[in-house]
mmCIF file of C-alpha atoms and ligand atoms in Angstrom:
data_model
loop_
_atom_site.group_PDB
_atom_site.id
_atom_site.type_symbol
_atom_site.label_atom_id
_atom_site.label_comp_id
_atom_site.label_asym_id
_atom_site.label_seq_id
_atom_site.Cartn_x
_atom_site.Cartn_y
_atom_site.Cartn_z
ATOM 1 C CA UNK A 1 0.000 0.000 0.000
ATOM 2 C CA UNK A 2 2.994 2.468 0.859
ATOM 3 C CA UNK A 3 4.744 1.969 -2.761
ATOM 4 C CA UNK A 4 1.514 2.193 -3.993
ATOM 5 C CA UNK A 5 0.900 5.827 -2.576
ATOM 6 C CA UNK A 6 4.551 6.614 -3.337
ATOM 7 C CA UNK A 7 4.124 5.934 -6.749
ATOM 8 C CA UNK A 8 0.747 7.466 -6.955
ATOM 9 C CA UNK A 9 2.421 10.404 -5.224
ATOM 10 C CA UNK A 10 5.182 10.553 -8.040
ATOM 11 C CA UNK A 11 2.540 10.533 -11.102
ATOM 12 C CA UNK A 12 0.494 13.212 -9.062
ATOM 13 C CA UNK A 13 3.919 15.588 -8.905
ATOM 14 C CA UNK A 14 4.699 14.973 -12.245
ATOM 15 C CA UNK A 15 1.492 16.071 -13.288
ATOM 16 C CA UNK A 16 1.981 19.118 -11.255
ATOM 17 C CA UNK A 17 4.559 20.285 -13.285
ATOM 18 C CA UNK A 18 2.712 22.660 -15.720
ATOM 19 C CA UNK A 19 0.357 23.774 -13.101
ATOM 20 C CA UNK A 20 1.268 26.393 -10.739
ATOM 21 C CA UNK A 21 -2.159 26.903 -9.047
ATOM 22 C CA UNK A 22 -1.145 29.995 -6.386
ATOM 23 C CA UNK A 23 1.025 32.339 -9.561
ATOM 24 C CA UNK A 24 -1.644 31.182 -12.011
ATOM 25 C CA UNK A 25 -4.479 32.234 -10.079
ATOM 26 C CA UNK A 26 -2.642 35.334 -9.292
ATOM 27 C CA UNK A 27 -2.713 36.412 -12.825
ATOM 28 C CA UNK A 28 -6.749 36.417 -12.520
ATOM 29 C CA UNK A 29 -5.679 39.874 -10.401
ATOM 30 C CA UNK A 30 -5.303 40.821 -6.263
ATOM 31 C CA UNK A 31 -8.710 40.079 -5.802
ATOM 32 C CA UNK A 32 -10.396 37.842 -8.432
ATOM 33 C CA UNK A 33 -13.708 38.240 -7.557
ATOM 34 C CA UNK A 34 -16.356 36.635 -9.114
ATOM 35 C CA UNK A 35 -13.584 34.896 -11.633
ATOM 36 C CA UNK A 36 -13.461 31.994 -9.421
ATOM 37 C CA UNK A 37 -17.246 31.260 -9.536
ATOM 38 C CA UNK A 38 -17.059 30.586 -13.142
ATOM 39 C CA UNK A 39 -14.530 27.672 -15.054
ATOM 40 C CA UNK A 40 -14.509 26.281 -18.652
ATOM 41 C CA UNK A 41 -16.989 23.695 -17.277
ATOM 42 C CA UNK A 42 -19.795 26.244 -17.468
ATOM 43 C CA UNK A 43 -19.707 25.425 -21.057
ATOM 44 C CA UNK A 44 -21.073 22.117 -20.908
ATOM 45 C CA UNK A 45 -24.734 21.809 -20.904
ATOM 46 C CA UNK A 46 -27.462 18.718 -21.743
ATOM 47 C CA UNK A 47 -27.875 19.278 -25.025
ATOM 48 C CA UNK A 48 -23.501 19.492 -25.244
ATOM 49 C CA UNK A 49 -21.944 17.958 -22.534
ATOM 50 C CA UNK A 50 -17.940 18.284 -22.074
ATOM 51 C CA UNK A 51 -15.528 14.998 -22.021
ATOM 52 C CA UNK A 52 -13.806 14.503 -19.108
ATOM 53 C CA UNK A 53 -10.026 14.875 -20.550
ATOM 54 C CA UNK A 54 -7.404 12.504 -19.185
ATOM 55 C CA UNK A 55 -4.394 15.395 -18.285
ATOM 56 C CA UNK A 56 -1.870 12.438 -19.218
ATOM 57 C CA UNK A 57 -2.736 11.554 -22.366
ATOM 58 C CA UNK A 58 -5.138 13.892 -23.665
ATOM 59 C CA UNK A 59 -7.972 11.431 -24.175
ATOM 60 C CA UNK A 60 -11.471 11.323 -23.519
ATOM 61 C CA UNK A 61 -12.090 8.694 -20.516
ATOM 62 C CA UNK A 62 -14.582 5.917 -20.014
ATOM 63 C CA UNK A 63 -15.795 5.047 -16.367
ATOM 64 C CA UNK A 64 -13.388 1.668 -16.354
ATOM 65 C CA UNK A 65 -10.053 3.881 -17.254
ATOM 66 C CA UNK A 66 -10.344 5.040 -13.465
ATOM 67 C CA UNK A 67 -9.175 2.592 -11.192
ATOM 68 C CA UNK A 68 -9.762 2.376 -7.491
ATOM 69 C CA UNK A 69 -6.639 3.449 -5.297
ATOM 70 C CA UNK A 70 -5.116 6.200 -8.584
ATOM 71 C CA UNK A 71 -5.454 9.814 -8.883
ATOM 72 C CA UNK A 72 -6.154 11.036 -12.293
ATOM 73 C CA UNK A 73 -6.450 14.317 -13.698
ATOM 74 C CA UNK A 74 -8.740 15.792 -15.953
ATOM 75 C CA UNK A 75 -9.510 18.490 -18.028
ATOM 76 C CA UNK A 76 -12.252 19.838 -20.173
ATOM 77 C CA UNK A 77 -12.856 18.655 -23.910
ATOM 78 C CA UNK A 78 -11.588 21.884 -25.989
ATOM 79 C CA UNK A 79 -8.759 23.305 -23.489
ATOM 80 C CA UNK A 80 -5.438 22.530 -25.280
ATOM 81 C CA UNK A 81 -1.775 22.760 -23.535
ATOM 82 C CA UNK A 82 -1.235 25.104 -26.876
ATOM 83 C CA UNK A 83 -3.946 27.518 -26.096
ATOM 84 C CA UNK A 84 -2.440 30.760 -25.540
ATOM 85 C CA UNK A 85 -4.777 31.286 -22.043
ATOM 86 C CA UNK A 86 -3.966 27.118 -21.159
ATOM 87 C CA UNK A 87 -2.397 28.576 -17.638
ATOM 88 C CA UNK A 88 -5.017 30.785 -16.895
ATOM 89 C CA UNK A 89 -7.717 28.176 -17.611
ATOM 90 C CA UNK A 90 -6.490 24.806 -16.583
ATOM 91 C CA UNK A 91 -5.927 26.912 -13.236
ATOM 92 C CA UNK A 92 -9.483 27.337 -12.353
ATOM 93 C CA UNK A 93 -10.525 23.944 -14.528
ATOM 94 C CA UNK A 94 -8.394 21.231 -13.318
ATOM 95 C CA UNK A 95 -10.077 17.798 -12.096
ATOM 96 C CA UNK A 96 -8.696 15.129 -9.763
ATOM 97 C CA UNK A 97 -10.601 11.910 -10.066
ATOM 98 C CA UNK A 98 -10.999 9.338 -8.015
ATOM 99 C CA UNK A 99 -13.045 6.239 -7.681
ATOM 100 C CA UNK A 100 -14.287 5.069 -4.455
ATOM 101 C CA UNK A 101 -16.118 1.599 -3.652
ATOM 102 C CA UNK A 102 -19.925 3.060 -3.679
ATOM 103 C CA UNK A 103 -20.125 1.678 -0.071
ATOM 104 C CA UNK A 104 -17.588 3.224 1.413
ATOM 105 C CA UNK A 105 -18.903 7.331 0.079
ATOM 106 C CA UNK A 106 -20.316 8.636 3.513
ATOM 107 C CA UNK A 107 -22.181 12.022 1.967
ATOM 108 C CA UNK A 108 -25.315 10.943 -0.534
ATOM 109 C CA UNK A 109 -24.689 14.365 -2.048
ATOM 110 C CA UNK A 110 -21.272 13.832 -2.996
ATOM 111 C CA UNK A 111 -22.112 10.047 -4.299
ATOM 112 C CA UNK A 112 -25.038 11.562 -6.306
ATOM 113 C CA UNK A 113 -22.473 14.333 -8.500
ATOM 114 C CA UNK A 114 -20.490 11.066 -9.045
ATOM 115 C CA UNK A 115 -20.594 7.877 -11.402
ATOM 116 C CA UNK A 116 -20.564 4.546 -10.293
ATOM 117 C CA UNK A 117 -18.410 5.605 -7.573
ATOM 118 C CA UNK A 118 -16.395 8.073 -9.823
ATOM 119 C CA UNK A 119 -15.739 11.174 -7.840
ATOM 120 C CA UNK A 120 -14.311 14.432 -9.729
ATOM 121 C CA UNK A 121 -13.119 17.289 -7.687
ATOM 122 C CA UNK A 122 -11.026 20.542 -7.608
ATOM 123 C CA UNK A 123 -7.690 20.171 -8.132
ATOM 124 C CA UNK A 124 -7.059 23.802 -6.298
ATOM 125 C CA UNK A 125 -6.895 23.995 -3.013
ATOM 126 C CA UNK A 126 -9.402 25.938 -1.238
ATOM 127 C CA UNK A 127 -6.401 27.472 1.391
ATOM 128 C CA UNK A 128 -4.354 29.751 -0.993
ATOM 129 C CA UNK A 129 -5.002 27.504 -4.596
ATOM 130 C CA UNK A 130 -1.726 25.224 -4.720
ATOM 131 C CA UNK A 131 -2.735 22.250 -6.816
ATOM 132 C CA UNK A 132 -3.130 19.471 -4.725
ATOM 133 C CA UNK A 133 -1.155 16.349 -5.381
ATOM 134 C CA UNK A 134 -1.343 13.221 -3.045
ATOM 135 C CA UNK A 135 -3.719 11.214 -2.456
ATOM 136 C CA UNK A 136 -3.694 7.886 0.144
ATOM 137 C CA UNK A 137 -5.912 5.807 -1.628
ATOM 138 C CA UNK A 138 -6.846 3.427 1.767
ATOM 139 C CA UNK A 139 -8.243 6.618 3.796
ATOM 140 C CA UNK A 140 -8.561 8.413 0.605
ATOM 141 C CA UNK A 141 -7.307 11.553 2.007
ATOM 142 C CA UNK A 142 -6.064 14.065 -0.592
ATOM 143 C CA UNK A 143 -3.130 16.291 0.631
ATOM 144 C CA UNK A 144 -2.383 20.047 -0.193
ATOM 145 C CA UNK A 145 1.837 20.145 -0.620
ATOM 146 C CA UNK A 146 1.909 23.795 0.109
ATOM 147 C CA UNK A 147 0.424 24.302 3.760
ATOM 148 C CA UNK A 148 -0.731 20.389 4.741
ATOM 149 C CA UNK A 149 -4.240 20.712 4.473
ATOM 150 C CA UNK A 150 -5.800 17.040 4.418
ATOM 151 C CA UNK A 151 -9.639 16.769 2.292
ATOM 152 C CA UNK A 152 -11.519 13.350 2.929
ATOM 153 C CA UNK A 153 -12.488 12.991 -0.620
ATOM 154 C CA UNK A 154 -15.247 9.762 0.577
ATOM 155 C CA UNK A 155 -16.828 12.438 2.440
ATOM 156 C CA UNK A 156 -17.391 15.136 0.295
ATOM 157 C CA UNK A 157 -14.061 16.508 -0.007
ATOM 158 C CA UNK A 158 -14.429 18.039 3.942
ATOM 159 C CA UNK A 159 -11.206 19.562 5.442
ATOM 160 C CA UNK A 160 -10.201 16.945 8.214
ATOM 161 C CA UNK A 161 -6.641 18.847 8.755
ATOM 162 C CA UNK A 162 -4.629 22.145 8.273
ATOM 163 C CA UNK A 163 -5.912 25.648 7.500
ATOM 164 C CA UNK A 164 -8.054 25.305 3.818
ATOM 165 C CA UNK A 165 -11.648 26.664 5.133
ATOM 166 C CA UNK A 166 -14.100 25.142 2.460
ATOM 167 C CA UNK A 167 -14.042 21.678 1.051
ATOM 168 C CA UNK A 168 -13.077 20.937 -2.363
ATOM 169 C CA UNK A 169 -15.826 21.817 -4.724
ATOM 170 C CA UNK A 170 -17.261 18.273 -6.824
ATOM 171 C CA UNK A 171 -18.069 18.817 -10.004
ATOM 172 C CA UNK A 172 -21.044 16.378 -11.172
ATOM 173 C CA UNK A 173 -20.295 14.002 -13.933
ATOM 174 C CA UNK A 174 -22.142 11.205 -15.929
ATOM 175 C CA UNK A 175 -21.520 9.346 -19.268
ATOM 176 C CA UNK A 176 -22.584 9.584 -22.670
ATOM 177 C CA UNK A 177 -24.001 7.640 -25.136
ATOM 178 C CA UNK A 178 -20.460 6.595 -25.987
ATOM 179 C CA UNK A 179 -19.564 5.693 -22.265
ATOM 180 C CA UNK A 180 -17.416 8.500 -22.001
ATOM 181 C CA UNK A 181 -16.955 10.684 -18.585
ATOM 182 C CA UNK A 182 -18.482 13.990 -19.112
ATOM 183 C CA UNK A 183 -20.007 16.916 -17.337
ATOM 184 C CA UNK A 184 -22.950 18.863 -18.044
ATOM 185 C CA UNK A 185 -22.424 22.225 -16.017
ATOM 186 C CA UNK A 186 -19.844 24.071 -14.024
ATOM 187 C CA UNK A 187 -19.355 23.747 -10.366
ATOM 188 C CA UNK A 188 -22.220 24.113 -7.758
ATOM 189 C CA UNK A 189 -19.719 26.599 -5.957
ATOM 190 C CA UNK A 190 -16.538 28.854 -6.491
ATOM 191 C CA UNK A 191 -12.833 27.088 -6.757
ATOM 192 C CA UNK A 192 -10.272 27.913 -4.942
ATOM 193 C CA UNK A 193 -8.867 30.033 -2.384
ATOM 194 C CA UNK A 194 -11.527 30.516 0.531
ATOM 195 C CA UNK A 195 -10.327 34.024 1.335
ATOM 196 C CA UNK A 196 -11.452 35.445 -1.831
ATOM 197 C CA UNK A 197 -14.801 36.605 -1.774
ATOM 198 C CA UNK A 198 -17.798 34.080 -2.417
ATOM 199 C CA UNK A 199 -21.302 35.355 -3.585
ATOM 200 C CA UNK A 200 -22.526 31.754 -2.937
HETATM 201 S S1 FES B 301 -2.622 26.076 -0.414
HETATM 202 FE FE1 FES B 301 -3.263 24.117 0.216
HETATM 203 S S2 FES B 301 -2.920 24.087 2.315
HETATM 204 FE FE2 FES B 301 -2.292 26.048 1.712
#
């Protein structure tokens, strides 16, 4: 179970590498507002839902691609690493998935916004928006590098340790007609950094 975090440690920091979450959020401005409320997921309605993207290799995923005890990232169909705003965007857009055994998700809501156990959430801290990287797949307890803060992502994403003041926001996701992950609206609530104001 150790090399198994370990290693799922390693793929989560190497997928880190393009992401800076606290300077790329800083370029949305001192006090970003209402910026946060909003991500490239609001683009995705019923009538055209957005593919999950798989951060690694830039495919679309199906539910059985995400195995229980990994950490995979995703991002929305139509962001590219070549898009001249990619930083900006992939900031306030960035999934980490998870799947969970069904029986073991203690909040109903947070099962609901997921598939067959399939949980996506922020990848940005809610302390001061590092991107959060580690993930102990037997408690499944996400950790923030920057400042420690520990999210229990079976129990809808709630702070259990350190100083991030709002869990991580879930983003609800289904499949198409394909079998492929997608979402069909943005986040209930803001990303990100607490401190900032929230209308919601
Ligand atoms: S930014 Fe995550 S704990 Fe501080």
């Amino acid at each position: 179970g150790r090399r198994k975090m370990i290693r799922n440690t390693l793929i989560g920091s190497m997928a880190l590498v393009p992401l800076s979450g606290v300077v790329l959020l800083r370029d949305l401005g001192p006090l970003p507002e209402d910026k946060l409320e909003h991500t490239g997921w609001e683009e995705a309605t019923d009538a055209k839902p957005l593919q999950l993207i798989n951060m690694n290799t830039n495919q679309p995923m199906k539910a059985e691609d995400i195995i229980q005890g990994s950490l995979t990232f995703a991002m929305p169909e139509g962001l590219h690493t070549h898009d001249e705003d990619f930083q900006q965007r992939i900031a306030k857009d960035a999934l980490m998935l998870v799947r969970i055994a069904p029986e073991d998700i203690k909040d109903d809501k947070s099962k609901e916004k997921g598939f067959e156990g399939i949980l996506a959430y922020s990848k940005i801290c809610t302390h001061v928006g590092c991107p959060i990287s580690l993930y102990e797949q037997q408690t499944h307890h996400a950790l923030c590098p920057c400042h420690q803060s520990t999210f229990d992502l079976a129990d809808g994403a709630r702070v259990i340790f350190g100083p991030a003041g709002h869990p991580l926001p879930q983003l609800k996701i289904t499949t198409d007609e394909k079998g492929f992950l997608v979402a069909h609206g943005d986040f209930d609530e803001p990303v990100g950094p607490s401190y900032w104001e929230r209308a919601r």
